[in-house]
Amino acid sequence: MRFSLSTIVAVAALTSQASASLMSQYSTSSSFNPTELRLVQTEAGTEWVTEADKLELKRAGTNFMDITDHEDLGVTALLDMTNTTYPTELLFQDEVAPLIGNISTAAMKMNLEIFSSFFNRFYKAKTGGDSSMWLFNTVKAIAGVNPNVTVFPFHHAWPQKSLVAKIPGINAGTALDRTVIVGAHQDSMNLLFPSLFGAPGADDDGSGTVTILETFRVLIESGFQPNNTIEFHWYSAEEGGLLGSQAIFAEYSKRQIAVTAMLQQDMTGYVAKTLEAGEPEAIGVVTDFVHPALTEFIKTAITGYASIPYVETSCGYACSDHASAAKAGYPSAFVIESAFENTNPFIHSVKDTVDRLSFEHMAEHAKLTLGYVYELAYYNFTSPPVPASA
Ligand code: BES
Ligand code: ZN
């Protein structure tokens, strides 16, 4: 399906979001070519479609990966980490407790207010590039106090960079070297008109972005030194069909990086619908298209580290960036703010704003993330677990 000019004009006229200044922004942004052909993979198979068709797929709720640039992701993978095992008991609750006490809802709020104030974070737009620069500088400022930590941008064919912050493990460079990843996506998108309309993306996925950023800050400020390598990833272009994360995992697969766990958090802040339904506030653990054993460990970590329970839910095929890790042969898991049916109804619009979110709920996700990182940082992935501090 293509957009005719009359559709474009009608949508613009009908929508109060459009203004003369935004129009000029549209004409100068690197923007959206509705007729460009892309290869997409849905649960049903692969097909060539236009960028406009991709928008239609999203609007219809059909999840897809845009595999144009990484058609053979996983096909030629030399590593298959999917037989990995995980801790069945938590060994670091005493060490993590003081770190949990350092989680700051004020820091998350301050960061999210800035991050969601970019007009949009559309990956093809200049503002999407600007927001990734802000995030890069913010992550670097946190890492700055620790000379071991590296922060690097991962460049793409569009303005918005993916970002990787790496805390090398003691095991780095040895046969025991393993990598544990925490991820979120940094881009946002207005489904009516990606290049033209605003998309504050406070929940999707500004919330996941600041949740893992806060976890990173608390760990770095504690002087954390893991055995396994820990990486924080902020993916570009998730909304375009998992483009940034596919590029990263294609590269990791090519370099034979031994990723034993990837936890994606996409939307961590909205609880209103859960509470209105009279249900208890809980972390949504996604159980479809995920690694079962890693997901079991995530449940154990929620029970041991968060102050609220979990609820099992599903999100569908290629719902977020964990699907790119899985396709590359890496175990991945996914948690969201609630049961799927209670998630934020305002995403992909101008209404995805900070005032609708709970920073206390984001803090629960941060607690889980601290527990996940700490437990896996010292887990011996190649033989029975031996805590480094024991
Ligand atoms: N954050 C959403 C996915 C989501 C929706 C998670 C509701 C939890 C609750 C994500 O950014 C998204 O929009 N994904 C696309 C698929 C993508 C591959 C194009 C989707 O779900 O349509
Ligand atoms: Zn999202």
CSV table of C-alpha atoms and ligand atoms in Angstrom, one decimal:
chain,number,residue,atom,x,y,z
A,1,MET,CA,0.0,0.0,0.0
A,2,ARG,CA,1.3,3.4,-0.9
A,3,PHE,CA,0.4,6.9,0.4
A,4,SER,CA,-1.0,9.1,-2.3
A,5,LEU,CA,-0.4,12.8,-1.9
A,6,SER,CA,-4.0,13.4,-1.1
A,7,THR,CA,-3.8,11.0,1.8
A,8,ILE,CA,-0.7,12.8,3.1
A,9,VAL,CA,-2.5,16.2,2.8
A,10,ALA,CA,-5.7,14.8,4.4
A,11,VAL,CA,-3.8,13.3,7.3
A,12,ALA,CA,-1.8,16.5,7.8
A,13,ALA,CA,-4.9,18.6,7.7
A,14,LEU,CA,-6.9,16.4,10.1
A,15,THR,CA,-4.1,16.3,12.6
A,16,SER,CA,-3.5,19.1,15.0
A,17,GLN,CA,0.1,17.9,15.4
A,18,ALA,CA,1.0,19.4,12.0
A,19,SER,CA,2.3,23.0,11.9
A,20,ALA,CA,4.2,25.1,9.4
A,21,SER,CA,7.5,24.7,11.4
A,22,LEU,CA,7.1,20.9,11.4
A,23,MET,CA,6.5,20.9,7.6
A,24,SER,CA,9.8,22.7,7.1
A,25,GLN,CA,11.4,20.1,9.4
A,26,TYR,CA,10.0,17.4,7.2
A,27,SER,CA,11.4,18.8,4.1
A,28,THR,CA,14.9,19.1,5.6
A,29,SER,CA,15.0,15.8,7.5
A,30,SER,CA,16.8,12.8,5.8
A,31,SER,CA,13.3,11.4,6.0
A,32,PHE,CA,11.1,8.8,4.7
A,33,ASN,CA,10.9,7.6,1.2
A,34,PRO,CA,7.6,5.7,1.0
A,35,THR,CA,8.5,3.9,-2.2
A,36,GLU,CA,11.8,2.5,-1.1
A,37,LEU,CA,11.7,-1.4,-1.2
A,38,ARG,CA,12.7,-3.4,1.8
A,39,LEU,CA,12.8,-7.1,2.6
A,40,VAL,CA,10.7,-7.9,5.7
A,41,GLN,CA,10.3,-11.1,7.7
A,42,THR,CA,7.0,-11.7,9.5
A,43,GLU,CA,5.9,-14.8,11.3
A,44,ALA,CA,4.3,-15.9,8.0
A,45,GLY,CA,7.5,-15.5,5.8
A,46,THR,CA,9.5,-13.0,3.9
A,47,GLU,CA,8.4,-10.4,1.3
A,48,TRP,CA,9.5,-7.3,-0.4
A,49,VAL,CA,7.5,-4.2,0.6
A,50,THR,CA,7.7,-0.4,0.5
A,51,GLU,CA,8.5,1.7,3.5
A,52,ALA,CA,4.8,2.8,3.4
A,53,ASP,CA,3.8,-0.9,3.6
A,54,LYS,CA,6.0,-1.3,6.7
A,55,LEU,CA,4.1,1.5,8.3
A,56,GLU,CA,0.8,-0.2,7.4
A,57,LEU,CA,2.1,-3.5,8.9
A,58,LYS,CA,2.9,-1.7,12.2
A,59,ARG,CA,-0.4,0.1,12.2
A,60,ALA,CA,-2.1,-3.3,11.7
A,61,GLY,CA,-0.1,-4.8,14.6
A,62,THR,CA,1.9,-7.2,12.4
A,63,ASN,CA,5.4,-7.5,13.8
A,64,PHE,CA,8.2,-7.8,11.4
A,65,MET,CA,12.0,-7.7,11.1
A,66,ASP,CA,13.4,-5.6,8.3
A,67,ILE,CA,16.1,-8.1,7.1
A,68,THR,CA,17.2,-6.2,4.0
A,69,ASP,CA,20.7,-5.6,5.4
A,70,HIS,CA,21.1,-8.8,7.4
A,71,GLU,CA,19.3,-11.5,5.5
A,72,ASP,CA,21.6,-14.3,6.7
A,73,LEU,CA,21.7,-13.3,10.4
A,74,GLY,CA,22.2,-16.6,12.3
A,75,VAL,CA,22.4,-18.7,9.1
A,76,THR,CA,26.2,-18.6,9.1
A,77,ALA,CA,26.6,-18.2,12.9
A,78,LEU,CA,29.6,-20.1,14.2
A,79,LEU,CA,28.5,-19.9,17.8
A,80,ASP,CA,25.3,-21.3,19.2
A,81,MET,CA,25.0,-20.4,22.8
A,82,THR,CA,21.4,-21.6,23.2
A,83,ASN,CA,22.4,-24.6,25.5
A,84,THR,CA,23.6,-22.2,28.1
A,85,THR,CA,22.5,-22.8,31.7
A,86,TYR,CA,21.7,-20.2,34.4
A,87,PRO,CA,21.8,-19.9,38.2
A,88,THR,CA,18.9,-21.5,40.0
A,89,GLU,CA,19.8,-19.8,43.2
A,90,LEU,CA,20.7,-16.2,44.0
A,91,LEU,CA,24.1,-15.8,45.5
A,92,PHE,CA,24.5,-12.0,45.7
A,93,GLN,CA,21.5,-10.6,47.5
A,94,ASP,CA,23.7,-9.1,50.3
A,95,GLU,CA,26.0,-7.4,47.8
A,96,VAL,CA,23.1,-6.1,45.6
A,97,ALA,CA,21.0,-4.7,48.5
A,98,PRO,CA,23.0,-1.5,49.0
A,99,LEU,CA,23.1,-1.0,45.2
A,100,ILE,CA,19.3,-1.2,45.1
A,101,GLY,CA,19.3,1.5,47.8
A,102,ASN,CA,21.2,3.8,45.3
A,103,ILE,CA,18.6,3.6,42.5
A,104,SER,CA,17.3,7.2,42.1
A,105,THR,CA,13.9,7.8,40.7
A,106,ALA,CA,14.8,11.5,40.5
A,107,ALA,CA,17.8,10.7,38.2
A,108,MET,CA,15.6,8.6,35.9
A,109,LYS,CA,13.0,11.4,35.8
A,110,MET,CA,15.5,14.0,35.0
A,111,ASN,CA,17.0,11.9,32.2
A,112,LEU,CA,13.6,10.9,30.8
A,113,GLU,CA,12.4,14.5,30.7
A,114,ILE,CA,15.3,15.5,28.6
A,115,PHE,CA,15.2,12.4,26.4
A,116,SER,CA,11.5,12.7,25.7
A,117,SER,CA,11.8,16.4,24.9
A,118,PHE,CA,13.4,15.7,21.5
A,119,PHE,CA,10.7,16.4,18.9
A,120,ASN,CA,11.0,12.7,18.0
A,121,ARG,CA,13.7,10.1,18.1
A,122,PHE,CA,12.9,8.7,14.7
A,123,TYR,CA,16.0,6.9,13.5
A,124,LYS,CA,16.0,8.6,10.1
A,125,ALA,CA,15.4,12.1,11.4
A,126,LYS,CA,18.0,14.7,12.5
A,127,THR,CA,16.4,14.8,15.9
A,128,GLY,CA,16.9,11.0,16.2
A,129,GLY,CA,20.6,11.7,15.6
A,130,ASP,CA,20.6,14.5,18.1
A,131,SER,CA,19.0,12.3,20.8
A,132,SER,CA,21.6,9.6,20.3
A,133,MET,CA,24.4,12.2,20.7
A,134,TRP,CA,22.8,13.3,24.0
A,135,LEU,CA,22.6,9.7,25.2
A,136,PHE,CA,26.2,9.0,24.1
A,137,ASN,CA,27.4,12.0,26.1
A,138,THR,CA,25.3,11.1,29.1
A,139,VAL,CA,26.6,7.5,29.1
A,140,LYS,CA,30.1,8.7,28.7
A,141,ALA,CA,29.8,11.2,31.6
A,142,ILE,CA,28.8,8.3,33.8
A,143,ALA,CA,31.6,6.0,32.6
A,144,GLY,CA,34.1,8.8,32.9
A,145,VAL,CA,34.9,8.0,36.5
A,146,ASN,CA,36.1,4.5,35.5
A,147,PRO,CA,39.0,4.1,33.1
A,148,ASN,CA,38.1,0.4,32.4
A,149,VAL,CA,34.7,1.2,30.9
A,150,THR,CA,34.4,1.9,27.2
A,151,VAL,CA,31.5,3.6,25.5
A,152,PHE,CA,31.3,3.5,21.7
A,153,PRO,CA,28.8,4.5,19.1
A,154,PHE,CA,27.8,1.9,16.5
A,155,HIS,CA,27.3,3.7,13.2
A,156,HIS,CA,24.5,2.9,10.8
A,157,ALA,CA,23.4,4.2,7.3
A,158,TRP,CA,21.0,6.6,9.0
A,159,PRO,CA,21.7,9.5,11.5
A,160,GLN,CA,20.9,7.7,14.8
A,161,LYS,CA,23.8,5.6,16.2
A,162,SER,CA,23.3,2.6,18.4
A,163,LEU,CA,25.4,2.8,21.6
A,164,VAL,CA,27.4,0.2,23.5
A,165,ALA,CA,28.9,0.6,27.0
A,166,LYS,CA,31.2,-2.2,28.0
A,167,ILE,CA,32.5,-3.3,31.4
A,168,PRO,CA,35.2,-5.9,30.5
A,169,GLY,CA,35.2,-8.9,32.8
A,170,ILE,CA,38.3,-10.3,34.5
A,171,ASN,CA,37.9,-13.3,32.2
A,172,ALA,CA,38.1,-11.1,29.0
A,173,GLY,CA,40.6,-12.5,26.5
A,174,THR,CA,40.6,-16.0,28.2
A,175,ALA,CA,38.7,-19.2,27.2
A,176,LEU,CA,36.2,-18.3,30.0
A,177,ASP,CA,35.3,-15.0,28.3
A,178,ARG,CA,31.5,-14.6,28.2
A,179,THR,CA,29.3,-11.5,27.5
A,180,VAL,CA,26.1,-10.6,29.3
A,181,ILE,CA,23.9,-7.9,27.7
A,182,VAL,CA,21.2,-5.5,29.0
A,183,GLY,CA,19.3,-3.8,26.2
A,184,ALA,CA,16.7,-1.1,25.3
A,185,HIS,CA,15.8,0.8,22.2
A,186,GLN,CA,16.4,4.5,22.0
A,187,ASP,CA,14.3,5.4,18.9
A,188,SER,CA,10.7,6.6,19.0
A,189,MET,CA,8.2,6.8,16.2
A,190,ASN,CA,4.8,8.5,15.5
A,191,LEU,CA,2.9,5.9,13.5
A,192,LEU,CA,0.8,8.6,11.8
A,193,PHE,CA,3.8,10.1,10.1
A,194,PRO,CA,7.2,9.2,11.3
A,195,SER,CA,9.2,12.1,9.8
A,196,LEU,CA,6.5,14.8,10.3
A,197,PHE,CA,5.0,14.3,13.7
A,198,GLY,CA,6.3,14.4,17.2
A,199,ALA,CA,7.0,11.2,19.2
A,200,PRO,CA,8.1,11.8,22.8
A,201,GLY,CA,8.5,8.1,23.3
A,202,ALA,CA,8.6,8.5,27.0
A,203,ASP,CA,7.5,4.9,27.7
A,204,ASP,CA,8.5,3.4,24.3
A,205,ASP,CA,11.3,3.1,24.9
A,206,GLY,CA,12.5,6.1,26.9
A,207,SER,CA,11.6,4.2,30.0
A,208,GLY,CA,13.7,1.2,29.2
A,209,THR,CA,16.5,3.5,28.1
A,210,VAL,CA,16.7,5.4,31.5
A,211,THR,CA,16.0,2.2,33.4
A,212,ILE,CA,19.2,0.6,32.1
A,213,LEU,CA,21.1,3.9,32.2
A,214,GLU,CA,20.3,4.1,36.0
A,215,THR,CA,21.4,0.6,36.5
A,216,PHE,CA,24.7,1.4,34.7
A,217,ARG,CA,25.2,4.5,36.8
A,218,VAL,CA,24.7,2.6,40.1
A,219,LEU,CA,27.1,-0.2,39.0
A,220,ILE,CA,29.8,2.2,37.8
A,221,GLU,CA,29.6,4.3,40.9
A,222,SER,CA,30.0,1.2,43.1
A,223,GLY,CA,33.3,0.3,41.5
A,224,PHE,CA,31.8,-2.9,40.1
A,225,GLN,CA,34.3,-5.4,38.6
A,226,PRO,CA,32.7,-8.4,37.0
A,227,ASN,CA,34.2,-11.7,36.0
A,228,ASN,CA,32.2,-11.9,32.8
A,229,THR,CA,31.9,-8.9,30.4
A,230,ILE,CA,28.8,-6.8,30.9
A,231,GLU,CA,27.4,-4.7,28.1
A,232,PHE,CA,24.7,-2.1,28.0
A,233,HIS,CA,23.1,-1.6,24.6
A,234,TRP,CA,20.9,1.2,23.4
A,235,TYR,CA,19.6,0.2,20.0
A,236,SER,CA,18.8,2.5,17.1
A,237,ALA,CA,15.9,1.8,14.7
A,238,GLU,CA,14.0,-0.9,16.6
A,239,GLU,CA,10.8,0.7,15.2
A,240,GLY,CA,12.1,0.3,11.7
A,241,GLY,CA,12.1,-3.5,12.1
A,242,LEU,CA,14.9,-4.2,14.6
A,243,LEU,CA,17.5,-2.6,12.4
A,244,GLY,CA,20.1,-1.5,14.9
A,245,SER,CA,20.1,-4.6,17.0
A,246,GLN,CA,20.4,-6.8,13.9
A,247,ALA,CA,23.4,-4.9,12.8
A,248,ILE,CA,25.0,-5.3,16.2
A,249,PHE,CA,24.3,-9.0,16.6
A,250,ALA,CA,25.4,-9.7,13.0
A,251,GLU,CA,28.7,-8.1,13.9
A,252,TYR,CA,29.0,-10.0,17.3
A,253,SER,CA,28.2,-13.3,15.5
A,254,LYS,CA,30.8,-12.6,12.9
A,255,ARG,CA,33.4,-11.8,15.6
A,256,GLN,CA,32.3,-14.9,17.5
A,257,ILE,CA,31.5,-13.0,20.7
A,258,ALA,CA,30.2,-15.5,23.3
A,259,VAL,CA,27.0,-13.9,24.4
A,260,THR,CA,25.3,-16.0,27.1
A,261,ALA,CA,22.4,-13.7,28.0
A,262,MET,CA,20.6,-10.7,26.6
A,263,LEU,CA,17.8,-9.1,28.5
A,264,GLN,CA,15.7,-6.5,26.6
A,265,GLN,CA,13.5,-4.0,28.4
A,266,ASP,CA,11.0,-2.2,26.1
A,267,MET,CA,8.4,-0.1,28.1
A,268,THR,CA,9.0,-0.2,31.8
A,269,GLY,CA,6.9,2.7,33.2
A,270,TYR,CA,3.2,2.5,32.6
A,271,VAL,CA,0.9,0.9,35.3
A,272,ALA,CA,-2.4,2.9,35.1
A,273,LYS,CA,-4.3,0.2,33.2
A,274,THR,CA,-3.1,-2.6,35.5
A,275,LEU,CA,-4.3,-0.6,38.5
A,276,GLU,CA,-7.6,0.4,36.9
A,277,ALA,CA,-8.2,-3.3,36.2
A,278,GLY,CA,-7.8,-4.0,39.9
A,279,GLU,CA,-4.8,-6.1,39.2
A,280,PRO,CA,-1.5,-6.0,41.3
A,281,GLU,CA,1.4,-4.0,39.9
A,282,ALA,CA,3.8,-6.6,38.4
A,283,ILE,CA,6.7,-7.0,35.9
A,284,GLY,CA,5.5,-8.6,32.7
A,285,VAL,CA,7.8,-11.6,31.8
A,286,VAL,CA,7.4,-12.4,28.1
A,287,THR,CA,7.3,-16.2,27.5
A,288,ASP,CA,6.9,-16.4,23.7
A,289,PHE,CA,9.9,-16.2,21.3
A,290,VAL,CA,12.4,-16.2,24.2
A,291,HIS,CA,15.0,-18.6,25.7
A,292,PRO,CA,13.1,-20.7,28.3
A,293,ALA,CA,16.0,-21.3,30.7
A,294,LEU,CA,17.1,-17.7,30.7
A,295,THR,CA,13.5,-16.6,31.2
A,296,GLU,CA,13.3,-19.0,34.3
A,297,PHE,CA,16.3,-17.2,35.7
A,298,ILE,CA,14.7,-13.8,35.1
A,299,LYS,CA,11.7,-14.9,37.1
A,300,THR,CA,14.0,-16.0,39.9
A,301,ALA,CA,15.7,-12.7,39.8
A,302,ILE,CA,12.4,-10.8,40.0
A,303,THR,CA,11.3,-12.8,43.0
A,304,GLY,CA,14.7,-12.2,44.7
A,305,TYR,CA,15.4,-8.6,43.8
A,306,ALA,CA,12.2,-6.7,42.9
A,307,SER,CA,9.6,-5.7,45.5
A,308,ILE,CA,6.7,-6.6,43.2
A,309,PRO,CA,5.8,-10.0,41.6
A,310,TYR,CA,5.9,-11.0,37.9
A,311,VAL,CA,3.1,-11.9,35.6
A,312,GLU,CA,3.7,-14.1,32.5
A,313,THR,CA,2.6,-12.6,29.2
A,314,SER,CA,3.3,-12.8,25.5
A,315,CYS,CA,4.2,-10.1,22.9
A,316,GLY,CA,4.3,-11.9,19.5
A,317,TYR,CA,6.9,-12.5,16.9
A,318,ALA,CA,9.8,-10.0,16.6
A,319,CYS,CA,8.2,-7.7,19.2
A,320,SER,CA,11.5,-6.1,20.2
A,321,ASP,CA,15.3,-6.3,19.9
A,322,HIS,CA,15.7,-9.6,21.9
A,323,ALA,CA,14.5,-11.2,18.6
A,324,SER,CA,17.7,-10.1,16.9
A,325,ALA,CA,19.9,-11.7,19.5
A,326,ALA,CA,17.9,-14.9,19.3
A,327,LYS,CA,18.2,-15.0,15.5
A,328,ALA,CA,22.0,-14.8,15.9
A,329,GLY,CA,22.0,-17.9,18.1
A,330,TYR,CA,22.2,-16.0,21.5
A,331,PRO,CA,19.8,-16.7,24.4
A,332,SER,CA,17.5,-13.7,25.0
A,333,ALA,CA,14.7,-12.7,27.3
A,334,PHE,CA,12.2,-9.9,27.4
A,335,VAL,CA,10.4,-8.1,30.2
A,336,ILE,CA,7.8,-5.4,29.9
A,337,GLU,CA,5.9,-3.1,32.3
A,338,SER,CA,2.8,-5.3,32.8
A,339,ALA,CA,0.7,-8.0,31.2
A,340,PHE,CA,0.6,-7.2,27.5
A,341,GLU,CA,-3.1,-6.2,27.5
A,342,ASN,CA,-2.4,-3.6,30.2
A,343,THR,CA,0.6,-1.9,28.5
A,344,ASN,CA,0.6,1.7,27.5
A,345,PRO,CA,-2.1,2.5,24.9
A,346,PHE,CA,-0.5,5.9,24.0
A,347,ILE,CA,2.7,4.6,22.4
A,348,HIS,CA,3.7,5.6,18.9
A,349,SER,CA,1.8,8.9,19.4
A,350,VAL,CA,2.3,12.4,20.8
A,351,LYS,CA,0.6,11.2,23.9
A,352,ASP,CA,3.4,8.9,25.0
A,353,THR,CA,4.5,11.4,27.7
A,354,VAL,CA,6.4,11.3,31.0
A,355,ASP,CA,3.4,12.5,33.1
A,356,ARG,CA,1.6,9.1,32.5
A,357,LEU,CA,4.5,7.0,33.9
A,358,SER,CA,5.5,5.6,37.2
A,359,PHE,CA,9.2,6.1,38.2
A,360,GLU,CA,8.7,3.7,41.1
A,361,HIS,CA,7.7,1.0,38.6
A,362,MET,CA,10.8,1.8,36.5
A,363,ALA,CA,12.8,1.4,39.7
A,364,GLU,CA,11.5,-2.1,40.1
A,365,HIS,CA,12.8,-2.9,36.6
A,366,ALA,CA,16.1,-1.4,37.6
A,367,LYS,CA,16.3,-3.6,40.7
A,368,LEU,CA,15.7,-6.7,38.5
A,369,THR,CA,18.4,-5.4,36.1
A,370,LEU,CA,20.9,-5.0,39.0
A,371,GLY,CA,20.2,-8.5,40.2
A,372,TYR,CA,20.4,-10.0,36.7
A,373,VAL,CA,23.8,-8.2,36.0
A,374,TYR,CA,25.3,-9.1,39.4
A,375,GLU,CA,24.3,-12.7,39.4
A,376,LEU,CA,25.5,-13.4,35.8
A,377,ALA,CA,28.6,-11.3,36.2
A,378,TYR,CA,30.0,-13.9,38.6
A,379,TYR,CA,28.3,-17.0,37.2
A,380,ASN,CA,30.7,-19.6,35.8
A,381,PHE,CA,29.0,-20.4,32.5
A,382,THR,CA,31.3,-23.3,31.7
A,383,SER,CA,31.1,-25.3,35.0
A,384,PRO,CA,29.1,-25.3,38.3
A,385,PRO,CA,28.8,-21.7,39.7
A,386,VAL,CA,31.7,-20.4,41.8
A,387,PRO,CA,31.1,-16.9,43.2
A,388,ALA,CA,34.1,-14.7,42.7
A,389,SER,CA,33.7,-13.2,46.1
A,390,ALA,CA,33.4,-16.5,47.9
B,1,BES,N1,7.5,-1.3,22.3
B,1,BES,C1,7.0,-1.9,21.1
B,1,BES,C2,6.6,-3.4,21.4
B,1,BES,C3,5.6,-3.5,22.6
B,1,BES,C4,4.3,-3.1,22.4
B,1,BES,C5,6.1,-4.0,23.8
B,1,BES,C6,3.4,-3.3,23.5
B,1,BES,C7,5.2,-4.1,24.8
B,1,BES,C8,3.9,-3.7,24.7
B,1,BES,C9,8.0,-1.9,20.0
B,1,BES,O1,8.7,-0.7,20.0
B,1,BES,C10,7.2,-2.0,18.7
B,1,BES,O2,6.5,-1.1,18.3
B,1,BES,N2,7.5,-3.1,18.0
B,1,BES,C11,6.9,-3.3,16.7
B,1,BES,C12,7.6,-4.4,16.0
B,1,BES,C13,8.8,-3.9,15.3
B,1,BES,C14,9.7,-5.0,14.9
B,1,BES,C15,8.5,-3.1,14.1
B,1,BES,C16,5.4,-3.7,17.0
B,1,BES,O3,5.1,-4.3,18.0
B,1,BES,O4,4.6,-3.4,16.1
B,2,ZN,ZN,9.4,-0.3,21.8
